[in-house]
Structure formats: structure tokens, C-alpha cells
mmCIF file of C-alpha atoms in Angstrom:
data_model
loop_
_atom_site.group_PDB
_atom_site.id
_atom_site.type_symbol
_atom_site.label_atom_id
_atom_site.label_comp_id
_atom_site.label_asym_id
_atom_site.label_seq_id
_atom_site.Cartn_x
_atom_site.Cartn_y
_atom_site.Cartn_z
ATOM 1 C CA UNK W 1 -44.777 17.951 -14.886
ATOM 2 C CA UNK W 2 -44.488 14.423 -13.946
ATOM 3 C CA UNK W 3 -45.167 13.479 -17.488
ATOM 4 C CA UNK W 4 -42.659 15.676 -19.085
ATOM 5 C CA UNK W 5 -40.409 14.597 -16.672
ATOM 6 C CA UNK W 6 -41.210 10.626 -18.139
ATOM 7 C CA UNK W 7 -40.904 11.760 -21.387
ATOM 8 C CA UNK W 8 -37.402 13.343 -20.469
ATOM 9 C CA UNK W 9 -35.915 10.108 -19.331
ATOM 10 C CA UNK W 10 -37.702 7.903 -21.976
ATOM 11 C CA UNK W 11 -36.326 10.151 -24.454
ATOM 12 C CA UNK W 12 -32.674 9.700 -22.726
ATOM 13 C CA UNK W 13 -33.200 5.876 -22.354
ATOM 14 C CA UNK W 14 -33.933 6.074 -26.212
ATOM 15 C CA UNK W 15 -30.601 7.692 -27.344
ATOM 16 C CA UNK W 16 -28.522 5.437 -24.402
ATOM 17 C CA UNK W 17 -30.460 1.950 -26.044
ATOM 18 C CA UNK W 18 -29.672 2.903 -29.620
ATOM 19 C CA UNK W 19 -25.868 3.740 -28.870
ATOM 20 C CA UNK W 20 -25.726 0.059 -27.037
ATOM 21 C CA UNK W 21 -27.423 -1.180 -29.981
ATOM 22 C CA UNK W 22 -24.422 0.112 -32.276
ATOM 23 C CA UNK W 23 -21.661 -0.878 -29.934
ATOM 24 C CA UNK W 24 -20.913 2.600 -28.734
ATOM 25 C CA UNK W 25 -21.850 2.176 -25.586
ATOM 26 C CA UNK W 26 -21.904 -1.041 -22.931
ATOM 27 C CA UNK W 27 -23.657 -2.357 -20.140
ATOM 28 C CA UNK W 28 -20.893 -0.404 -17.793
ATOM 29 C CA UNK W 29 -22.679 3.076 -19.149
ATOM 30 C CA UNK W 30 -25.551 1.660 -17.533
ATOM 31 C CA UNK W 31 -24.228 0.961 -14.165
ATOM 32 C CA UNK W 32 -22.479 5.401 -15.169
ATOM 33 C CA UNK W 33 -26.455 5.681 -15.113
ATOM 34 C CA UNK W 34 -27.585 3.938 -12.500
ATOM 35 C CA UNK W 35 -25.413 5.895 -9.838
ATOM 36 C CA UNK W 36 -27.123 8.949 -10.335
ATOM 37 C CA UNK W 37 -29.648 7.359 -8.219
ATOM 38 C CA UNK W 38 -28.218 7.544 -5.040
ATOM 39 C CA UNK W 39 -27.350 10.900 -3.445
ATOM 40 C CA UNK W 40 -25.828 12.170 -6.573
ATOM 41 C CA UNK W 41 -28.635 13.247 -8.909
ATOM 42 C CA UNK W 42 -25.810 15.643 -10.478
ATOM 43 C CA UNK W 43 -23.482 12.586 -11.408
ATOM 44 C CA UNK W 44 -24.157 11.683 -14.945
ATOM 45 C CA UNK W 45 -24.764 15.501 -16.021
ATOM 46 C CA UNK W 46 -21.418 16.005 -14.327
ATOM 47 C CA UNK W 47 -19.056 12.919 -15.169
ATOM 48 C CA UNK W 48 -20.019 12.871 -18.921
ATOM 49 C CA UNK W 49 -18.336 16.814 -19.742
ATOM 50 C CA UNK W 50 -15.022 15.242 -17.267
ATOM 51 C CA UNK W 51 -15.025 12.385 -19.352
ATOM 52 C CA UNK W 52 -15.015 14.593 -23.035
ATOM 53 C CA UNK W 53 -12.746 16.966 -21.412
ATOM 54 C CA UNK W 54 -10.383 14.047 -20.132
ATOM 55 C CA UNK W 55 -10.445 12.211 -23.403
ATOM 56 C CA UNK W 56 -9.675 15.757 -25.906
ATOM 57 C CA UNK W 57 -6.871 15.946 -23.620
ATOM 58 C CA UNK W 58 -5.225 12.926 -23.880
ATOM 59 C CA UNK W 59 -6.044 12.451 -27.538
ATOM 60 C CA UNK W 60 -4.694 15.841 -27.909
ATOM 61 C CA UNK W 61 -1.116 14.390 -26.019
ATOM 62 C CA UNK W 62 -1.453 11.183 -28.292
ATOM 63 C CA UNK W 63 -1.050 13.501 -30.992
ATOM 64 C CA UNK W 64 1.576 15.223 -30.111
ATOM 65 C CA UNK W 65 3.324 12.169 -29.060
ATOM 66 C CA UNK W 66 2.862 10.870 -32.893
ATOM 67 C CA UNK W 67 4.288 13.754 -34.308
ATOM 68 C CA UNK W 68 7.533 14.087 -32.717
ATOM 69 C CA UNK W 69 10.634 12.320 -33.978
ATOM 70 C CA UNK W 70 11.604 9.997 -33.206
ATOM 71 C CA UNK W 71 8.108 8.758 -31.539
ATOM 72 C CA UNK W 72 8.420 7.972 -28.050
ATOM 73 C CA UNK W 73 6.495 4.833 -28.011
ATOM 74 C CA UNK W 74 6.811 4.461 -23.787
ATOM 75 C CA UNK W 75 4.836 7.565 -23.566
ATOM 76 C CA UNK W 76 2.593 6.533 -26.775
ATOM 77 C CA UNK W 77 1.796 3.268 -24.528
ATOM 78 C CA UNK W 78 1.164 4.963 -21.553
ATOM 79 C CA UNK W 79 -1.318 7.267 -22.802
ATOM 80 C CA UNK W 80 -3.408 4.891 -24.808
ATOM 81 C CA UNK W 81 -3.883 3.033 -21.487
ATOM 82 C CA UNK W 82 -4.910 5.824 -19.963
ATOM 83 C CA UNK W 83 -7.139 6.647 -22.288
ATOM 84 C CA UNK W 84 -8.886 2.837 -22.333
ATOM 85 C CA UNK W 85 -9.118 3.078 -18.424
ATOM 86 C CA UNK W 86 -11.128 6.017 -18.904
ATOM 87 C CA UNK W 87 -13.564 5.247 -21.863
ATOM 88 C CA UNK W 88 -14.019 1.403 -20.524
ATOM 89 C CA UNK W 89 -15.053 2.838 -17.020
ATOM 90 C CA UNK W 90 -17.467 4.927 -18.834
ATOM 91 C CA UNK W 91 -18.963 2.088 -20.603
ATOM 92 C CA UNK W 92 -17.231 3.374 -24.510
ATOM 93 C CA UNK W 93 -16.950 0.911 -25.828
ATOM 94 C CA UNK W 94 -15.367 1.277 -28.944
ATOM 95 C CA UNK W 95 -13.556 3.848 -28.056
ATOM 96 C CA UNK W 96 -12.048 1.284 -25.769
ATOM 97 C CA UNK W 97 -11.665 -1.549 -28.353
ATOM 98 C CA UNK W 98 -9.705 0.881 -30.522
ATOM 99 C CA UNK W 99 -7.150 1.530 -28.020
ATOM 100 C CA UNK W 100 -6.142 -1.655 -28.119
ATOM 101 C CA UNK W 101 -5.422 -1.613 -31.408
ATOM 102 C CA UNK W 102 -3.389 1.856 -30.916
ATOM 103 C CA UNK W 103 -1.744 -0.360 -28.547
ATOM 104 C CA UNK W 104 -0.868 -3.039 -30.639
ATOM 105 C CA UNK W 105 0.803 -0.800 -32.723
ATOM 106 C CA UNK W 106 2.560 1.288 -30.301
ATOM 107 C CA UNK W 107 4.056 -2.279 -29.315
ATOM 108 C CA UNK W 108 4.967 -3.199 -32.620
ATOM 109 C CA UNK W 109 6.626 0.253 -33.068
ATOM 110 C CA UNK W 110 4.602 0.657 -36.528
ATOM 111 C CA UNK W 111 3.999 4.555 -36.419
ATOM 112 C CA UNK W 112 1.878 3.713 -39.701
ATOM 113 C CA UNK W 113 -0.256 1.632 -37.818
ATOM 114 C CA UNK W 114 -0.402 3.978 -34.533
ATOM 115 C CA UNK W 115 -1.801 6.977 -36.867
ATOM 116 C CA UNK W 116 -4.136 5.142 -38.273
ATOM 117 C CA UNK W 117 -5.385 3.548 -34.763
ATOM 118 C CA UNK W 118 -5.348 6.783 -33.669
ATOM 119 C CA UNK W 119 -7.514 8.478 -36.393
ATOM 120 C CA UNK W 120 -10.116 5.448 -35.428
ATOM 121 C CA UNK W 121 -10.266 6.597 -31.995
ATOM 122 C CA UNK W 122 -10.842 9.981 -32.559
ATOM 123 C CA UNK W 123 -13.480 8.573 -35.305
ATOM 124 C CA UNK W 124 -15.581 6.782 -32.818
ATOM 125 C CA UNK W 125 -14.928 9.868 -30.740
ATOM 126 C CA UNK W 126 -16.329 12.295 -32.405
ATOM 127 C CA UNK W 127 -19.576 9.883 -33.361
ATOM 128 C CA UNK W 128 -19.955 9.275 -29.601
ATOM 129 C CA UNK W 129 -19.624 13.005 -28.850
ATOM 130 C CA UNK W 130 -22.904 14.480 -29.836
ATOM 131 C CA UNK W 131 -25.062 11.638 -28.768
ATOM 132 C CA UNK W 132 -23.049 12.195 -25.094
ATOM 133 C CA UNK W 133 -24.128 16.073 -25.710
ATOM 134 C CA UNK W 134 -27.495 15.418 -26.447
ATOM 135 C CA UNK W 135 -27.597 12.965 -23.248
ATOM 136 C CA UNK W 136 -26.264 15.578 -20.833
ATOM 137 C CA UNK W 137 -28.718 18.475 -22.007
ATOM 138 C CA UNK W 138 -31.386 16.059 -21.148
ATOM 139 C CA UNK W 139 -29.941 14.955 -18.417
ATOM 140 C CA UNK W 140 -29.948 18.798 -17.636
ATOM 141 C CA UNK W 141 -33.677 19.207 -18.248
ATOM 142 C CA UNK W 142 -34.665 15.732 -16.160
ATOM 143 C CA UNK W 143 -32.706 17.987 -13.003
ATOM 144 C CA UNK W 144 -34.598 21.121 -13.684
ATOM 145 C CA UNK W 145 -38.102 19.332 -13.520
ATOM 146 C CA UNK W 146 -36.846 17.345 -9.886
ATOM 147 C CA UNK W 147 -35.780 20.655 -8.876
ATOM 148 C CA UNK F 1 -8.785 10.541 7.704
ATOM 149 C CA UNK F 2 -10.066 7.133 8.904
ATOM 150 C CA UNK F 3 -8.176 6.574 12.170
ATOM 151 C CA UNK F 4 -7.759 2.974 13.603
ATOM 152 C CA UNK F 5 -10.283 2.545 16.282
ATOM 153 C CA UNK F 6 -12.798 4.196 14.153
ATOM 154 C CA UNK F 7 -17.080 3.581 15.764
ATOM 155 C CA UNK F 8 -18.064 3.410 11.851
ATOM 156 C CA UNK F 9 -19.112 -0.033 11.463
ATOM 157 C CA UNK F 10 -19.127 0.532 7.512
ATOM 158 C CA UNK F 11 -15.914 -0.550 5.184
ATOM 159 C CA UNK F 12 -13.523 1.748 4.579
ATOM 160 C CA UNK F 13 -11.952 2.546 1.187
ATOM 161 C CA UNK F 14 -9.111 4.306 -0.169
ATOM 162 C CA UNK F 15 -9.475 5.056 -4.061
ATOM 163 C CA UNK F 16 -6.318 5.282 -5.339
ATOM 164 C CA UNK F 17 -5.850 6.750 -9.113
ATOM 165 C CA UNK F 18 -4.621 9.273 -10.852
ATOM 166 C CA UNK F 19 -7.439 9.304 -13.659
ATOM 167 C CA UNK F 20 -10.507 12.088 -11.876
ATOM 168 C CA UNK F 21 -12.901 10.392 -14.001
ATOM 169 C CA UNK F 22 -12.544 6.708 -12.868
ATOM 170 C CA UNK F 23 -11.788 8.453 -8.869
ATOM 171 C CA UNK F 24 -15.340 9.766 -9.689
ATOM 172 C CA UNK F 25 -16.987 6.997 -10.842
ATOM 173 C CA UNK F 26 -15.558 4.300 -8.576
ATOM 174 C CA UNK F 27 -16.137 7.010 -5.212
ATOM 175 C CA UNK F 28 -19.735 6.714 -6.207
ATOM 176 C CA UNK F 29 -19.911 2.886 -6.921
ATOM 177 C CA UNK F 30 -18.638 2.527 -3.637
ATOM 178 C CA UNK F 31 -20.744 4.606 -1.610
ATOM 179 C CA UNK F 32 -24.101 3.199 -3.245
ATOM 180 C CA UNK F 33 -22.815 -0.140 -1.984
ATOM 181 C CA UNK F 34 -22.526 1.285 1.954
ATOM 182 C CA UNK F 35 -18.933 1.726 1.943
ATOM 183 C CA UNK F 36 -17.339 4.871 3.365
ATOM 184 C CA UNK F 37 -14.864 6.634 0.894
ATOM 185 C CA UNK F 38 -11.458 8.261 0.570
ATOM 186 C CA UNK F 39 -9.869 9.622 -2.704
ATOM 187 C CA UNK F 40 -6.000 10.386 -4.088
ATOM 188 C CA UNK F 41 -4.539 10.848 -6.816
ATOM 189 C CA UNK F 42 -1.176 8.739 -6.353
ATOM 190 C CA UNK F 43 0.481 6.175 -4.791
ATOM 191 C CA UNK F 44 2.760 8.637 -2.198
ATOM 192 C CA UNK F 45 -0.416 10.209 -0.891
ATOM 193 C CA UNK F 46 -1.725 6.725 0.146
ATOM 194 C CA UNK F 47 1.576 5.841 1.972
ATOM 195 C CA UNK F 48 1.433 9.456 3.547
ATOM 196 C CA UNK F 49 -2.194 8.786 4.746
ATOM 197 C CA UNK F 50 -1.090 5.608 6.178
ATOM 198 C CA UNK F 51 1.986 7.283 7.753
ATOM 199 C CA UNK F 52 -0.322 9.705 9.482
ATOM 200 C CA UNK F 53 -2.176 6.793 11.372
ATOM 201 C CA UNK F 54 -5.218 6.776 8.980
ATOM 202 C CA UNK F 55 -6.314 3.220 7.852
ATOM 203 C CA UNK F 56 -8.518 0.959 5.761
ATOM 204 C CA UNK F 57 -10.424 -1.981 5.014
ATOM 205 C CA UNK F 58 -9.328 -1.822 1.354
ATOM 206 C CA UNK F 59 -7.375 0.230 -1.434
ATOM 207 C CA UNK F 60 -8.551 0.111 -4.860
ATOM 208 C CA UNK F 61 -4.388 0.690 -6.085
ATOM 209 C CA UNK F 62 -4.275 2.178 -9.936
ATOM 210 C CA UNK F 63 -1.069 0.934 -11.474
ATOM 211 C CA UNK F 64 0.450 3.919 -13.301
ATOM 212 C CA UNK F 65 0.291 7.381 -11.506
ATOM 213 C CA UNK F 66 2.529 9.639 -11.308
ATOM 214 C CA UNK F 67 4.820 10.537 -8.303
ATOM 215 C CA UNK F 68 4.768 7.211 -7.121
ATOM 216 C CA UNK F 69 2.835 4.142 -9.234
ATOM 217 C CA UNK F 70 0.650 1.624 -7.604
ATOM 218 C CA UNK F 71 3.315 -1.299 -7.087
ATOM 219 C CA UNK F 72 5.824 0.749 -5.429
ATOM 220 C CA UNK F 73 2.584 2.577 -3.360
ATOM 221 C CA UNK F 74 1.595 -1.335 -2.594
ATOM 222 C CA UNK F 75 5.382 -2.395 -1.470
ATOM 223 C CA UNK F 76 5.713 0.354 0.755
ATOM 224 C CA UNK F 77 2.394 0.156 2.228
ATOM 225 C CA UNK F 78 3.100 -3.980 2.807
ATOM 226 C CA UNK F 79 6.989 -3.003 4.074
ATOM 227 C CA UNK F 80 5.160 -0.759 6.715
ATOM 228 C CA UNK F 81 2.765 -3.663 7.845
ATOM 229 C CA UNK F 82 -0.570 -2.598 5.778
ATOM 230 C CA UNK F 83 -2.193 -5.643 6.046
ATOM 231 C CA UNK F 84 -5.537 -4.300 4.369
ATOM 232 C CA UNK F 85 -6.552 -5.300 1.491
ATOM 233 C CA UNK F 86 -5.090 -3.844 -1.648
ATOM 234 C CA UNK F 87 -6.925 -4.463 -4.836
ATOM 235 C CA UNK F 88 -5.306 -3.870 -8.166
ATOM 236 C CA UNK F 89 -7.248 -2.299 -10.571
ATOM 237 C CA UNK F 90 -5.742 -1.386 -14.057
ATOM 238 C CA UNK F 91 -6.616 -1.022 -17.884
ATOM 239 C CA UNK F 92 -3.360 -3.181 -18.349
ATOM 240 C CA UNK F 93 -5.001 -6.170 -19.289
ATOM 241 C CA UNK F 94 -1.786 -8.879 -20.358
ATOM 242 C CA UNK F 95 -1.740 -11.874 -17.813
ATOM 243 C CA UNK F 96 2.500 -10.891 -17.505
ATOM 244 C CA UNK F 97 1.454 -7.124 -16.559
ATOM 245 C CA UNK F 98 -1.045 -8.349 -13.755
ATOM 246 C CA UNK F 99 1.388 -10.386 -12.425
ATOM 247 C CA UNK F 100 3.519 -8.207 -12.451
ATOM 248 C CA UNK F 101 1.173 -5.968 -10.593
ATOM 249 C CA UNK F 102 0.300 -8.454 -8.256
ATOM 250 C CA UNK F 103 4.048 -9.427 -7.383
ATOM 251 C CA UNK F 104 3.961 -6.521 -5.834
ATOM 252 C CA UNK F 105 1.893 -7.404 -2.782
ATOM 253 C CA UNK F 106 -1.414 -7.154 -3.507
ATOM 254 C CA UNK F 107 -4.525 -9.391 -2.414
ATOM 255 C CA UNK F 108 -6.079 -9.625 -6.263
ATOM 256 C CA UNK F 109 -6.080 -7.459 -9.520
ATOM 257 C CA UNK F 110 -8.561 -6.686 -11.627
ATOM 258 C CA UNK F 111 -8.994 -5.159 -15.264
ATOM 259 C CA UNK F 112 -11.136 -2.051 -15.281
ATOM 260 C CA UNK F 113 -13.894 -0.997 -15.432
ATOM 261 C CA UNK F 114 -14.573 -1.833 -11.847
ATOM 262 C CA UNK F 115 -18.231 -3.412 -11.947
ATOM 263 C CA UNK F 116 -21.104 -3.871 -9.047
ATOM 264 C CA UNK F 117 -20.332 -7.587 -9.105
ATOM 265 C CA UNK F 118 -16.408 -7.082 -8.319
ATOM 266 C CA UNK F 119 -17.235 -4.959 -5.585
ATOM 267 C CA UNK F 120 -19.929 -7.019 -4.506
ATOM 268 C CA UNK F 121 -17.273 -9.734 -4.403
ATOM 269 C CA UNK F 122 -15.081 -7.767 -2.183
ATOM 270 C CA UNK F 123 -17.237 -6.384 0.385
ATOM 271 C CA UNK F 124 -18.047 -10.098 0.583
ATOM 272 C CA UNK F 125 -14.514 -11.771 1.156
ATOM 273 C CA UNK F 126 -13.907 -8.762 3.408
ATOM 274 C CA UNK F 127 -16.800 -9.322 6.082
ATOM 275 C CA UNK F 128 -15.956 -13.447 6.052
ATOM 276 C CA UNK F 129 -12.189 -12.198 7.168
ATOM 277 C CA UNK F 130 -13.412 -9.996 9.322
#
């Protein structure tokens, strides 16, 4: 059990060390990691689905705020740092690096630019996605074996 | 609600941000370093606490929330007398928008994510003024 268990978490620490290798993920996803430790074994299997959930939302507003006419660019702002508050705390890294660029645009009032900041955040998104899925059903099995 | 007077000996915190994620996140930081915890989700609920006779060591103020944003939450608390510490802590990472931020009345901002080291660096400066 004990051994399974190892396996589990080496297998986890695998997929965590090859997204750091590739940028996707930072040192903060390690401290995400770490907390788990103290009195909330649930914390990582728990914070990871908020975090997805949290990000589709605002990338779905993002959207929306892109399409209108004309674009509100206060609100475009506004959401983008939102959105890098959220995915730095989690330790995404480039998730976070391309809201700045969405930002940069937003500030320049380049809608050109915005869309196709925005298309590289849900790019790095969706790359980050099934790795973060694949973490959390481990995650999920590691519990089940403490249990 | 943390009343003045309180017999807990550990720091008291009032995580204040609109985001659940980074409320999460930074409510567990902070309680694997030994401090004792609150959580809300804007600036008005903070005042209201404060209103009500709770108090704390420190507030970890988010800068845009909704209601009422973490400068006007930080002048209000500082026009009332709050003399705790409030800590700034925002994705906004321009030098002019943490000024900004910190004309407000705060102690010190920081750019998130909120690490073990910053907090580490807190709980410090906050026993040496206590």
C-alpha cells in the first residue's frame, strides 16, 4: 500500500517537474503543493478544479468583452488582471506572462493585438489543462490510499 | 470575529480579496505559518468587521473588488483609527499603480503571488513592533 502510495506521488512529482521544466509551471505551484501538508490533505485536489473553473470563466468574460463594439478596454484591463492574480498565485506561469501581453495591448487599445494575446492565453490554457487533470486524479488516488 | 482583548497569543489576519482562489490559497499559507485567519470578499466587509469591534494584527488588502476596492477599504479603515497593519497585495505590478495603492494608507504593497518569504517577512516586522 505504502508503495503504491510512493509510486502515486513520484508519478505526480514527475508530471509537476516536467511542466516546470517547460515553463508551465513555477516554483509558486510548489509552495500550491506544499500546503497540502498541513491540515488540508484535500487542498491541491480541491484548489486546482477552482482554479480551471475560475480561469474558463474569466476567459469566457474576456471574450465577450473582445467582441462587443466598441471594446470596452477598462473592463478588458480589469479582467486580464484578474486573471494574472489568479494563474501567478497558482504558480502558471505562462499563463501569467501572457496576460501581460493581453495587457499591453488592452493599453495600447490595439484590439488586433488583444485577440491575438488572448488566443495565447487560452493556448497555454488548454496545454496546461490536461496535465492539471491528470495531477488532480492522482492527487485523488494519493487521498484514497491515506484514507 | 477577533475581538480586541482576544487570549490568542497567535497573529491575526484578515484576507481581503475578491478572487476565491487566491482567498484559498493565501488562508492556507497563513495558517501553516501559525497565524489565525479571517476571509472576505471586499473591501466594505472589512470596514463592517472593524465597525463591529473585531480587529487584527494585519490585512492582506486586494486592490480591485467589487463593492468597495482595497484603497477606499484602506482609507476608511485608517479614517476610523485602524492602526494594524494593512498589506497591499495586487497583480498590478507598474511602480505608479503601487503607489498609487500605497497612497492610500497602507504599511507596504506587494505584487502577487504572495510567497512563504513575504509572509515570513511580515510575521517578522510584526512581533519586533509588537
Amino acid at each position: 500500500m505504502a508503495a503504491n502510495r510512493q509510486a502515486l506521488n513520484e508519478q505526480l512529482q514527475k508530471i509537476v517537474d516536467s511542466l516546470k521544466e517547460q515553463g508551465m509551471l513555477d516554483k509558486q505551484f510548489g509552495l500550491v503543493h506544499s500546503l497540502k501538508e498541513s491540515n488540508s490533505p484535500f487542498f491541491l485536489a480541491e484548489i486546482i478544479p477552482m482554479f480551471c473553473q475560475n480561469v474558463q470563466t474569466i476567459l469566457r468574460d474576456l471574450t465577450q468583452t473582445l467582441d462587443k463594439e466598441p471594446v470596452n478596454y477598462y473592463d478588458l484591463e480589469e479582467y486580464c488582471i484578474k486573471l494574472k492574480g489568479c494563474t501567478s498565485s497558482i504558480g502558471a506561469r505562462r499563463m501569467a506572462l501572457a496576460c501581460v501581453t493581453l495587457r499591453q495591448a488592452s493599453e495600447n487599445k490595439n484590439k488586433d493585438g488583444c485577440i491575438l494575446a488572448l488566443n495565447g492565453i487560452k493556448h497555454e490554457y488548454y496545454n496546461l489543462q490536461s496535465s492539471l487533470d491528470s495531477i488532480v486524479q492522482l492527487e485523488r488516488r494519493i487521498l484514497c490510499h491515506n484514507a | 470575529m477577533r475581538g480586541k482583548g482576544s487570549s490568542s497569543s497567535k497573529i491575526s489576519t484578515l484576507i481581503v480579496d475578491d478572487d476565491p482562489i487566491i482567498r484559498r490559497i493565501h488562508k492556507v499559507l497563513l495558517t501553516k505559518v501559525g497565524l489565525e485567519t479571517q476571509v472576505v470578499e471586499n473591501g466594505k466587509k472589512a470596514v463592517d468587521l472593524y465597525h463591529s469591534g473585531a480587529s487584527f494584527d494585519l490585512i492582506l488588502m486586494d486592490l480591485e473588488m467589487a463593492i468597495m476596492d482595497g484603497p477606499k477599504a484602506t482609507k476608511e479603515l485608517r479614517a476610523m483609527g485602524v492602526q494594524s497593519m494593512i498589506v497591499g497585495v495586487t497583480a498590478r505590478d507598474l511602480e505608479v499603480e503601487k503607489q498609487m495603492f500605497m497612497a492610500s494608507g497602507l504599511n507596504d504593497c506587494y505584487v502577487k503571488p504572495l510567497t512563504t518569504d513575504t509572509v515570513t517577512a511580515l510575521v517578522k516586522k510584526l512581533k519586533k513592533d509588537n
